[in-house]
Short mmCIF file of C-alpha atoms in Angstrom, two decimals:
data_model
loop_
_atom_site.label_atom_id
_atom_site.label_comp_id
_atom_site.label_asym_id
_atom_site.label_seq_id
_atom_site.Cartn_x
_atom_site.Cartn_y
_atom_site.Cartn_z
CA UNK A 1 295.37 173.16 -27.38
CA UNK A 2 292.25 171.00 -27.68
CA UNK A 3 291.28 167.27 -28.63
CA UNK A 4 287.86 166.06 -29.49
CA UNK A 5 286.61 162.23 -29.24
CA UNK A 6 283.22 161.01 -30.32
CA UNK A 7 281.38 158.14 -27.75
CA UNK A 8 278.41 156.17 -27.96
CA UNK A 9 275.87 155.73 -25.25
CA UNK A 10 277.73 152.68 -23.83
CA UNK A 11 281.04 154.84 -23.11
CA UNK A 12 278.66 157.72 -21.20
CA UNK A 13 278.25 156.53 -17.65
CA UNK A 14 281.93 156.53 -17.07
CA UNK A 15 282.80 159.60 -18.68
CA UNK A 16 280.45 161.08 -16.23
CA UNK A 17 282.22 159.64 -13.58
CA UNK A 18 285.63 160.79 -14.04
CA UNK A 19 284.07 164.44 -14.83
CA UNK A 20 282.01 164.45 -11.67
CA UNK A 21 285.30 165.65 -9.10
CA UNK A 22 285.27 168.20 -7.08
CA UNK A 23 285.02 169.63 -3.28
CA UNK A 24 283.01 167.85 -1.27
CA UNK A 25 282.43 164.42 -3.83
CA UNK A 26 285.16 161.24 -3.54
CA UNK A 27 283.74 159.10 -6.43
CA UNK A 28 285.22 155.34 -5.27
CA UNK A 29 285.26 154.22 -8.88
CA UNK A 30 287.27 157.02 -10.11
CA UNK A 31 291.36 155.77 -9.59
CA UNK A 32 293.93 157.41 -11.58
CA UNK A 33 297.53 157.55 -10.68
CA UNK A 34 297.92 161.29 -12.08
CA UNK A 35 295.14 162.45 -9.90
CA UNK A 36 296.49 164.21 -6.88
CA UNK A 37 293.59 164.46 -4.41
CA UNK A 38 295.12 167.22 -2.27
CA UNK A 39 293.90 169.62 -4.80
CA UNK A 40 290.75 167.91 -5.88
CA UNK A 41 289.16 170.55 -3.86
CA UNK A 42 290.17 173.01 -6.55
CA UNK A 43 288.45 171.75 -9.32
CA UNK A 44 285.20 173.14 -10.32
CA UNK A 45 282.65 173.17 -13.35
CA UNK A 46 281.89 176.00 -15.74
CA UNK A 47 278.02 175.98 -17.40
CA UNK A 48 275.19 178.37 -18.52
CA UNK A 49 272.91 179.76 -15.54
CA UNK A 50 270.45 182.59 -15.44
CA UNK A 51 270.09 185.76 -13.70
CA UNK A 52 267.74 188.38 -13.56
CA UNK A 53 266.42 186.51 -16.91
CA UNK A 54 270.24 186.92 -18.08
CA UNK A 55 271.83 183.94 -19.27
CA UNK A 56 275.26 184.01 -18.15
CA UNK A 57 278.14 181.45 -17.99
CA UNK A 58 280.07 180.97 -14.80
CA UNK A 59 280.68 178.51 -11.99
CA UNK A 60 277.76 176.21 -10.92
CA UNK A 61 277.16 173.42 -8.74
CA UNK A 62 275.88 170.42 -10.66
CA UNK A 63 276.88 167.16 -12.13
CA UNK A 64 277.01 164.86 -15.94
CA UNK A 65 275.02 161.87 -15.54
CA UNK A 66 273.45 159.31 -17.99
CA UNK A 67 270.18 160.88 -17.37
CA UNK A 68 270.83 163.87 -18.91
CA UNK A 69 272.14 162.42 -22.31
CA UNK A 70 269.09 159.47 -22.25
CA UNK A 71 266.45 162.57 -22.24
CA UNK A 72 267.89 164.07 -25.11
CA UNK A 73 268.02 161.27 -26.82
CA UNK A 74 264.32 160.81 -25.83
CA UNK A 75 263.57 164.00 -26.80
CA UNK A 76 264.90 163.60 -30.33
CA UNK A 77 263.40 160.27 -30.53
CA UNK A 78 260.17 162.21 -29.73
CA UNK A 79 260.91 164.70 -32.88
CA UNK A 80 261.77 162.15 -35.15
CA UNK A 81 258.58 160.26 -34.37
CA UNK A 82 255.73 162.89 -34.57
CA UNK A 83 258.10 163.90 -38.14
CA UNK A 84 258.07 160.27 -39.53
CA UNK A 85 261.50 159.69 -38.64
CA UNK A 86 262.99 156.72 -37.61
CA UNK A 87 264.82 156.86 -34.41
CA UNK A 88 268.34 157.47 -33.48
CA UNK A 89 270.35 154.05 -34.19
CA UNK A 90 271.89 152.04 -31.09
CA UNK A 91 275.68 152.76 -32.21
CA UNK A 92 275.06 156.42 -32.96
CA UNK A 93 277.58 159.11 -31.42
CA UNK A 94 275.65 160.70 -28.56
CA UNK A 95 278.23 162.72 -26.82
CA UNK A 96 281.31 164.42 -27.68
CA UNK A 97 284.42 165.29 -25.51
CA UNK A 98 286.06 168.29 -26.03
CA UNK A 99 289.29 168.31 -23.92
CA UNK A 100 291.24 172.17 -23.38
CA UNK A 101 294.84 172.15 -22.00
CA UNK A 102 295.67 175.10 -20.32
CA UNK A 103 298.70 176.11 -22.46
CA UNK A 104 302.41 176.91 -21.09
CA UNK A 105 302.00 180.40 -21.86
CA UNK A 106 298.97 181.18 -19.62
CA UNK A 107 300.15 182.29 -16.06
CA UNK A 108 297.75 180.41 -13.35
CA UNK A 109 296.11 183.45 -12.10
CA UNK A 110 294.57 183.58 -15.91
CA UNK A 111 293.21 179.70 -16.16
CA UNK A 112 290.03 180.61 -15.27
CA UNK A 113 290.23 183.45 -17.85
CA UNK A 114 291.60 180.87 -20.50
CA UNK A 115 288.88 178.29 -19.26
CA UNK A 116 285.35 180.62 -19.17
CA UNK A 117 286.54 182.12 -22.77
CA UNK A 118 287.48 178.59 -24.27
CA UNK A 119 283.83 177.49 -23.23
CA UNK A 120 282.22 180.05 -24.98
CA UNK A 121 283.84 179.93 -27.73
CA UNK A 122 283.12 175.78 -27.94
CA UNK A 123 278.99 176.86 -26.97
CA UNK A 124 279.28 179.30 -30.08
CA UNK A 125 280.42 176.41 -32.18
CA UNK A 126 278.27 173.61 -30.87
CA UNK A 127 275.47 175.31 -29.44
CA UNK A 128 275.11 175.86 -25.89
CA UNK A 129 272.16 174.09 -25.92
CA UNK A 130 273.99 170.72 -26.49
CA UNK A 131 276.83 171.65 -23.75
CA UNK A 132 276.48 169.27 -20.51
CA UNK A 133 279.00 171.87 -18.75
CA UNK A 134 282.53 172.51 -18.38
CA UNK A 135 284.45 169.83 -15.46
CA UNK A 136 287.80 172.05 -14.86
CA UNK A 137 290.11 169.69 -13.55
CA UNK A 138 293.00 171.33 -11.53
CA UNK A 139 294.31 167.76 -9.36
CA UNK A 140 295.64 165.91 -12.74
CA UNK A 141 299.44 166.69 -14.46
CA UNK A 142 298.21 169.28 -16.55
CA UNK A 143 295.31 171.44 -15.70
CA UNK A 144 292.61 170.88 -18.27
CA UNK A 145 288.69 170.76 -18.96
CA UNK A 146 286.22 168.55 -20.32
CA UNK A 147 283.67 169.93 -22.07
CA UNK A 148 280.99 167.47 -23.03
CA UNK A 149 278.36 167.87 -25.27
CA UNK A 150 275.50 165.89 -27.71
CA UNK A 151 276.00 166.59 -31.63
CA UNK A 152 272.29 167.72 -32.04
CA UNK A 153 271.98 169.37 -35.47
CA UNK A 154 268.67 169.85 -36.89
CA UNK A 155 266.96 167.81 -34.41
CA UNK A 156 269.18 164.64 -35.02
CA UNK A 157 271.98 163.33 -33.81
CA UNK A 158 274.63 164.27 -36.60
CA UNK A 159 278.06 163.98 -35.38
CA UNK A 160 279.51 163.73 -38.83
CA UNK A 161 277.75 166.91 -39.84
CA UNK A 162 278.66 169.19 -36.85
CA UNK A 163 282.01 167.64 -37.04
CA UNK A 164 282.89 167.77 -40.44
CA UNK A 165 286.56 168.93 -41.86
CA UNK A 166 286.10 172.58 -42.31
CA UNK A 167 285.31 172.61 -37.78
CA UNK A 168 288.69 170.30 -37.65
CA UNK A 169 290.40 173.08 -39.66
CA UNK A 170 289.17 176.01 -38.30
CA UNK A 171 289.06 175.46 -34.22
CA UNK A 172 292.25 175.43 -33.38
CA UNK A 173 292.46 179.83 -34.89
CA UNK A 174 289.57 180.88 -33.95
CA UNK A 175 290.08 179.68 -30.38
CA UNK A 176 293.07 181.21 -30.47
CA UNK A 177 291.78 184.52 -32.26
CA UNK A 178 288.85 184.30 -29.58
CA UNK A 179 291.15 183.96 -26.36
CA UNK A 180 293.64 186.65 -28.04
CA UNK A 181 290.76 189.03 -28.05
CA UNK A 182 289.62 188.56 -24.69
CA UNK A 183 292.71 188.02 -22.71
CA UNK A 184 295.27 190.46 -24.42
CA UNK A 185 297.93 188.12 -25.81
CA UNK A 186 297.85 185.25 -27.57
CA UNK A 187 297.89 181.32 -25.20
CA UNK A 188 299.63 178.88 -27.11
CA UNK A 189 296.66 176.92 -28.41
CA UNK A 190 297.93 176.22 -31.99
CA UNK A 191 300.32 173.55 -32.75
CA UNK A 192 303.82 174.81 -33.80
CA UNK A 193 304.80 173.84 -36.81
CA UNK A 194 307.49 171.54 -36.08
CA UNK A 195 304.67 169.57 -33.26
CA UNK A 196 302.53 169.29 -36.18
CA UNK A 197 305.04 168.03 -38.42
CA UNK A 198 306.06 165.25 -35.96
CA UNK A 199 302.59 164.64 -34.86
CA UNK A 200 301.63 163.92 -38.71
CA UNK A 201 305.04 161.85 -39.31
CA UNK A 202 303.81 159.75 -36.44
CA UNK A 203 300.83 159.73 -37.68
CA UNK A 204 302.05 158.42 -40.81
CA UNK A 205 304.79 156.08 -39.54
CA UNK A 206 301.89 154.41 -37.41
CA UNK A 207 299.91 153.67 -40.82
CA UNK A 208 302.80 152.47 -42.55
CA UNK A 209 303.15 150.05 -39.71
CA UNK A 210 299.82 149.33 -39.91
CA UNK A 211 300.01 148.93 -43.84
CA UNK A 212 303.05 146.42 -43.03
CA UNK A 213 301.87 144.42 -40.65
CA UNK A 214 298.57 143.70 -43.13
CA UNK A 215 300.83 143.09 -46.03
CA UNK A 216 302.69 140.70 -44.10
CA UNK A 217 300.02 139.10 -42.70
CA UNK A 218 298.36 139.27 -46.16
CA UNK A 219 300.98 138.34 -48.69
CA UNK A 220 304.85 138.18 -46.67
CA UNK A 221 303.57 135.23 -43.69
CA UNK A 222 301.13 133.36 -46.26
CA UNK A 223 304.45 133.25 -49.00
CA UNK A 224 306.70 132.87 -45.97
CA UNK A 225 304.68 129.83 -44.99
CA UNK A 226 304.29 128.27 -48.55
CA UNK A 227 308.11 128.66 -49.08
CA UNK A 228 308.44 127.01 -45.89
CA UNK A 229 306.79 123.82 -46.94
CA UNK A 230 308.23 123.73 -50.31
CA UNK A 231 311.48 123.43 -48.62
CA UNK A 232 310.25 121.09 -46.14
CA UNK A 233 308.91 118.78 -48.88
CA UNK A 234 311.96 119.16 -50.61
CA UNK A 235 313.62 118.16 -47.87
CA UNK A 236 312.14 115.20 -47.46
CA UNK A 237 311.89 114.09 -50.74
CA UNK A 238 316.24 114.60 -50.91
CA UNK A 239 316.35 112.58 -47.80
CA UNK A 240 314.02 109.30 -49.50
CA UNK A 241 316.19 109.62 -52.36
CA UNK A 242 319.33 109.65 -49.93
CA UNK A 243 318.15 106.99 -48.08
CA UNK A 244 317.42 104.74 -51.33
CA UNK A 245 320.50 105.49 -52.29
CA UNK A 246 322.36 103.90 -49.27
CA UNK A 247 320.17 101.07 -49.65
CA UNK A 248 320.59 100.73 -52.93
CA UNK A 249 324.64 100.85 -52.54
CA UNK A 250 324.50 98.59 -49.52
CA UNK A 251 322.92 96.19 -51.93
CA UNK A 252 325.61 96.47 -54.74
CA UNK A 253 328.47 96.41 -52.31
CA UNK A 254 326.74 92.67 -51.01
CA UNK A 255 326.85 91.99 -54.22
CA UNK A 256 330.08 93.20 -55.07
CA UNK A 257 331.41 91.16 -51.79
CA UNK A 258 329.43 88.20 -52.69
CA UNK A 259 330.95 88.42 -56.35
CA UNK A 260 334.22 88.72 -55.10
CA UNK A 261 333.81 85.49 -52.49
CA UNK A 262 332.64 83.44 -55.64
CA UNK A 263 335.46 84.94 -57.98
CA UNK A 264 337.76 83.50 -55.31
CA UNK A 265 335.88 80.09 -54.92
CA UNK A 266 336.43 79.91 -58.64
CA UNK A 267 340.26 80.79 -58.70
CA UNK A 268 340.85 78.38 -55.93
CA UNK A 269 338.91 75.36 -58.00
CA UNK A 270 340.88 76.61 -61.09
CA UNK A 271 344.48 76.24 -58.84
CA UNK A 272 343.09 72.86 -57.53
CA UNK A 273 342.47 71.67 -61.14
CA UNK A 274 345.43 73.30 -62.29
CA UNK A 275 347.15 71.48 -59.40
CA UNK A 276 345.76 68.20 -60.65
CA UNK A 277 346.46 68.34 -64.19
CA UNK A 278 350.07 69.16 -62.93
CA UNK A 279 350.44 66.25 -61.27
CA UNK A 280 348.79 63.73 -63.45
CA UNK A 281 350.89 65.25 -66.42
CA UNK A 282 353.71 64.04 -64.06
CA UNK A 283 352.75 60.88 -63.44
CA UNK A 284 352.31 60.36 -67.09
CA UNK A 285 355.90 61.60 -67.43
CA UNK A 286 357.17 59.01 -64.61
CA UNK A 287 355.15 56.41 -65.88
CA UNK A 288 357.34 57.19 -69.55
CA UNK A 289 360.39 57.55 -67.52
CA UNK A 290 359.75 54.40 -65.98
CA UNK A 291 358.50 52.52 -69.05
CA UNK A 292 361.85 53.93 -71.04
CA UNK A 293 364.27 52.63 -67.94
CA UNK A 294 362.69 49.23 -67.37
CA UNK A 295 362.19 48.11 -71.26
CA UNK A 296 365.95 47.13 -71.22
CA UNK A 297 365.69 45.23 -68.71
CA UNK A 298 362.64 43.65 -69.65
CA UNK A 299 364.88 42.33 -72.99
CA UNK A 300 367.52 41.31 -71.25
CA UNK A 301 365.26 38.80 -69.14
CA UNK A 302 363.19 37.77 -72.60
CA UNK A 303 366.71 37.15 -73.50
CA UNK A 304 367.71 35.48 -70.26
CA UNK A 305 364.83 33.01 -70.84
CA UNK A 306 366.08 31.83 -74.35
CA UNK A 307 369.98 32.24 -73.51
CA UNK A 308 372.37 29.45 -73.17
CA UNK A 309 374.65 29.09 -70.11
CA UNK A 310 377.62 31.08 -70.98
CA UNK A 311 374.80 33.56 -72.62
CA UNK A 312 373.12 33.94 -69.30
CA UNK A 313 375.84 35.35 -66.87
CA UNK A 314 376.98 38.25 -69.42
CA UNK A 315 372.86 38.54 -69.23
CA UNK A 316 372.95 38.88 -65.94
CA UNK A 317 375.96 41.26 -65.60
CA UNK A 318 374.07 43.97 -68.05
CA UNK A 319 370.79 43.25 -65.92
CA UNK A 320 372.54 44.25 -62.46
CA UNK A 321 374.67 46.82 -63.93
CA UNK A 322 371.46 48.50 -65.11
CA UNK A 323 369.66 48.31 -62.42
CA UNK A 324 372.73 49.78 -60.24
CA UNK A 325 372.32 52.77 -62.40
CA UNK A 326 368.92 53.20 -61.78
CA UNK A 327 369.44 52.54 -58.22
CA UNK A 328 372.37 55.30 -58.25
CA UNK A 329 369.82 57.49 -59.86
CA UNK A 330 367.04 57.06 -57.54
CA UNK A 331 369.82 57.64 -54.81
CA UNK A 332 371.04 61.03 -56.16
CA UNK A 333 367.37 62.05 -56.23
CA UNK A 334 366.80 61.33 -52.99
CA UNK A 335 369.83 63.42 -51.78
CA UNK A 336 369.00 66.55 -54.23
CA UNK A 337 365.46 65.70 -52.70
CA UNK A 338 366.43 66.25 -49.26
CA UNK A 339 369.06 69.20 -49.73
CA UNK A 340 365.73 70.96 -51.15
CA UNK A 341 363.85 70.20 -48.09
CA UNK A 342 366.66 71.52 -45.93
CA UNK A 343 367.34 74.45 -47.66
CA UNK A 344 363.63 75.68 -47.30
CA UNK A 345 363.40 74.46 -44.30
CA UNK A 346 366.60 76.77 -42.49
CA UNK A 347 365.49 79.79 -41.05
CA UNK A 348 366.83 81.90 -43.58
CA UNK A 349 365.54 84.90 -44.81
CA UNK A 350 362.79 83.81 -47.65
CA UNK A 351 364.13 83.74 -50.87
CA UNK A 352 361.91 83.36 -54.26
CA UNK A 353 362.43 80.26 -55.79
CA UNK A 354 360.82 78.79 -59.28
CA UNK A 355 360.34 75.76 -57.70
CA UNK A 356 357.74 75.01 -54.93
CA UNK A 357 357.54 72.66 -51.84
CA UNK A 358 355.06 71.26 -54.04
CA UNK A 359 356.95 70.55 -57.14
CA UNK A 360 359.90 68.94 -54.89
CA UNK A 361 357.49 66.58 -53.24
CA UNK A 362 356.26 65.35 -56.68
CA UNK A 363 359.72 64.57 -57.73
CA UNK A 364 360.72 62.47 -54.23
CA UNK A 365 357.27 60.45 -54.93
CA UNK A 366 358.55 60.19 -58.34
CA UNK A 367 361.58 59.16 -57.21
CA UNK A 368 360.40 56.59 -54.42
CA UNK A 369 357.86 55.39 -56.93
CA UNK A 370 361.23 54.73 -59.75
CA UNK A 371 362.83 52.94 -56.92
CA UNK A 372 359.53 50.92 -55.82
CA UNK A 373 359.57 49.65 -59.54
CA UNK A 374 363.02 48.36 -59.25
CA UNK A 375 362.85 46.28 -56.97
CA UNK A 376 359.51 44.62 -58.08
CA UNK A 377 359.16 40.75 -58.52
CA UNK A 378 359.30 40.71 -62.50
CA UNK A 379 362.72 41.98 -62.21
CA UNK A 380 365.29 39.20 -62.94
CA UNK A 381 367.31 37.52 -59.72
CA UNK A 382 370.78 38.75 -59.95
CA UNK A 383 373.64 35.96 -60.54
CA UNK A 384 375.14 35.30 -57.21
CA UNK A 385 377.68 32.66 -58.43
CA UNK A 386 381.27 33.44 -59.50
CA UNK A 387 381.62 34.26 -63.02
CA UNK A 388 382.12 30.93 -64.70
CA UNK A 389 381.11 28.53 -62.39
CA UNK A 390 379.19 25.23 -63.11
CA UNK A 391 375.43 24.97 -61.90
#
């Protein structure tokens, strides 16, 4: 089978180098790790000589070089400029490569056979006047060879036109009509089917990758990015609003605490007040208590004043007896008073009461305070004479 690849003048010089092996030349810059140079010595180069004003094509000593595809160029340059032309552009194709594999089917005895036909055929199709030879490599995995040449067509440089579809289309058969002819069967110079199949769903595969990887670097990475830094912004928007939020309920739970602290401020002046109120509506009730227990009395003394003797000492009796009452009183108080104060003061298990420490303190003051008014000055002296007895 063969390949073909276009070059421009930069590309020559070391294409020319790797052709350029054979017996008796060790090029230093040539270093490939398929060359075996034990049989280096068994390559050689195919081109067009003359004999006995024959031209013939067969083995010949001689070498590609720059120089040879510079003085075509020249020479066209030449042509173009006595024409009118302009001359041939810097990036033009100026050499061709035409690469034959020796096929499997093509015993070694008949590769140079295979070779000498295949580059006739190729000097038929390109013109031997633009061949640069045939470099027969026999040292490399595969026995092949390189046959270079300059698309000259119509005394230009025409690549393009030399090379158009219908020579892709047709080389491949009529090589292999060509060699059929000449060598009695047929080498294996045609793709099979199924290698052409797999080499055009490569083919394809390859541009669909390539078609992918522009897309996504086109329209997939830019959206990919974009969607990216939505979400990022989003992001970072949910986490100022988070964030404001916590502060924000930080705040209303001060408050709430702060709210609370003041609710119980209030509750505790409310019980104080409360508290007071209590006690002065107490006081007010002593006060009457008192008032109510000591305004017999008081008669009884207005009545001493203005009594006569006898008068006095029945006076006197209803005074005392009174005031033992009250005293009695004041003394039964004192004793509930203090049974109170024991009882919550045993270590007993608690027990709800209606009545508070509180409440039973109240009534002992009230109580000591009854008692402090009995025995005030304004209260009458008792009578401590026997009943009936002269002054």
């Amino acid at each position: 089978m063969a390949h073909i690849a276009k070059y421009k003048a930069s590309a020559v010089g070391k294409l020319c180098a790797h052709y350029n092996r054979w017996q008796g030349i060790d090029n230093p810059n040539v270093s490939r790790e398929n060359i075996d140079k034990s049989r280096t010595h068994l390559n050689y180069t195919l081109g067009v000589y003359e004999k006995d004003g024959k031209r013939f094509i067969g083995k010949v000593r001689g070498s590609a070089s720059w120089a040879t595809v510079k003085g075509r160029i020249d020479a066209v340059n030449a042509r173009a400029k006595a024409e009118g032309n302009r001359a041939t552009r810097k990036d033009a194709v100026v050499m061709a490569d035409m690469v034959v594999t020796l096929p499997p089917n093509v015993p070694p005895e008949d590769a140079y056979k295979f070779f000498w036909n295949s580059y006739q055929y190729i000097a038929d199709r390109v013109g031997c006047g633009n061949l640069m030879g045939g470099y027969v490599h026999m040292d490399e995995t595969t026995p092949h060879m390189h046959v270079p040449f300059t698309p000259i067509l119509d005394g230009r440089f025409n690549y393009k036109k030399m090379c158009d579809r219908k020579f892709y289309q047709t080389f491949h058969k009529g090589l292999g009509d060509r060699l059929e002819q000449k060598m009695g069967y047929r080498p294996e110079v045609e793709l099979s089917e199924e290698t052409r199949a797999r080499r055009v769903y490569t083919s394809r595969t390859k541009d669909i990758d390539k078609v992918r990887g522009a897309v996504d670097r086109a329209v997939v990475q830019p959206a990919e990015d974009e969607a990216a830094r939505i979400v990022a912004d989003a992001q970072a928007r949910a986490d100022a609003l988070v964030r404001d939020a916590e502060t924000r309920r930080d705040e209303l739970v001060a408050q709430v605490a702060d709210g609370e602290r003041r609710l119980s401020d209030v509750r505790m002046q409310v019980d104080e007040e409360t508290d007071r109120l209590e006690c002065l509506r107490q006081r007010v009730d002593g006060v009457a208590r008192d008032v109510a227990e000591l305004e017999p009395i008081a008669a009884d003394v207005r009545r001493f004043e203005g009594a006569g003797r006898a008068e006095r000492g029945a006076i006197l009796d209803s005074i005392a007896a009174r005031c033992a009452g009250a005293a009695r009183a004041a003394r039964a108080a004192i004793e509930e008073l203090g049974d109170r104060i024991w009882a919550l003061m045993r270590p007993k298990k608690a027990q709800r009461t209606e009545r508070s420490l509180d409440d039973v303190m109240r009534e002992a003051t009230e109580v000591a305070r009854a008692t402090e008014a009995l025995s005030r000055n304004d209260v009458a002296p008792t009578n401590s004479r026997q009943r009936g007895q002269a002054r």
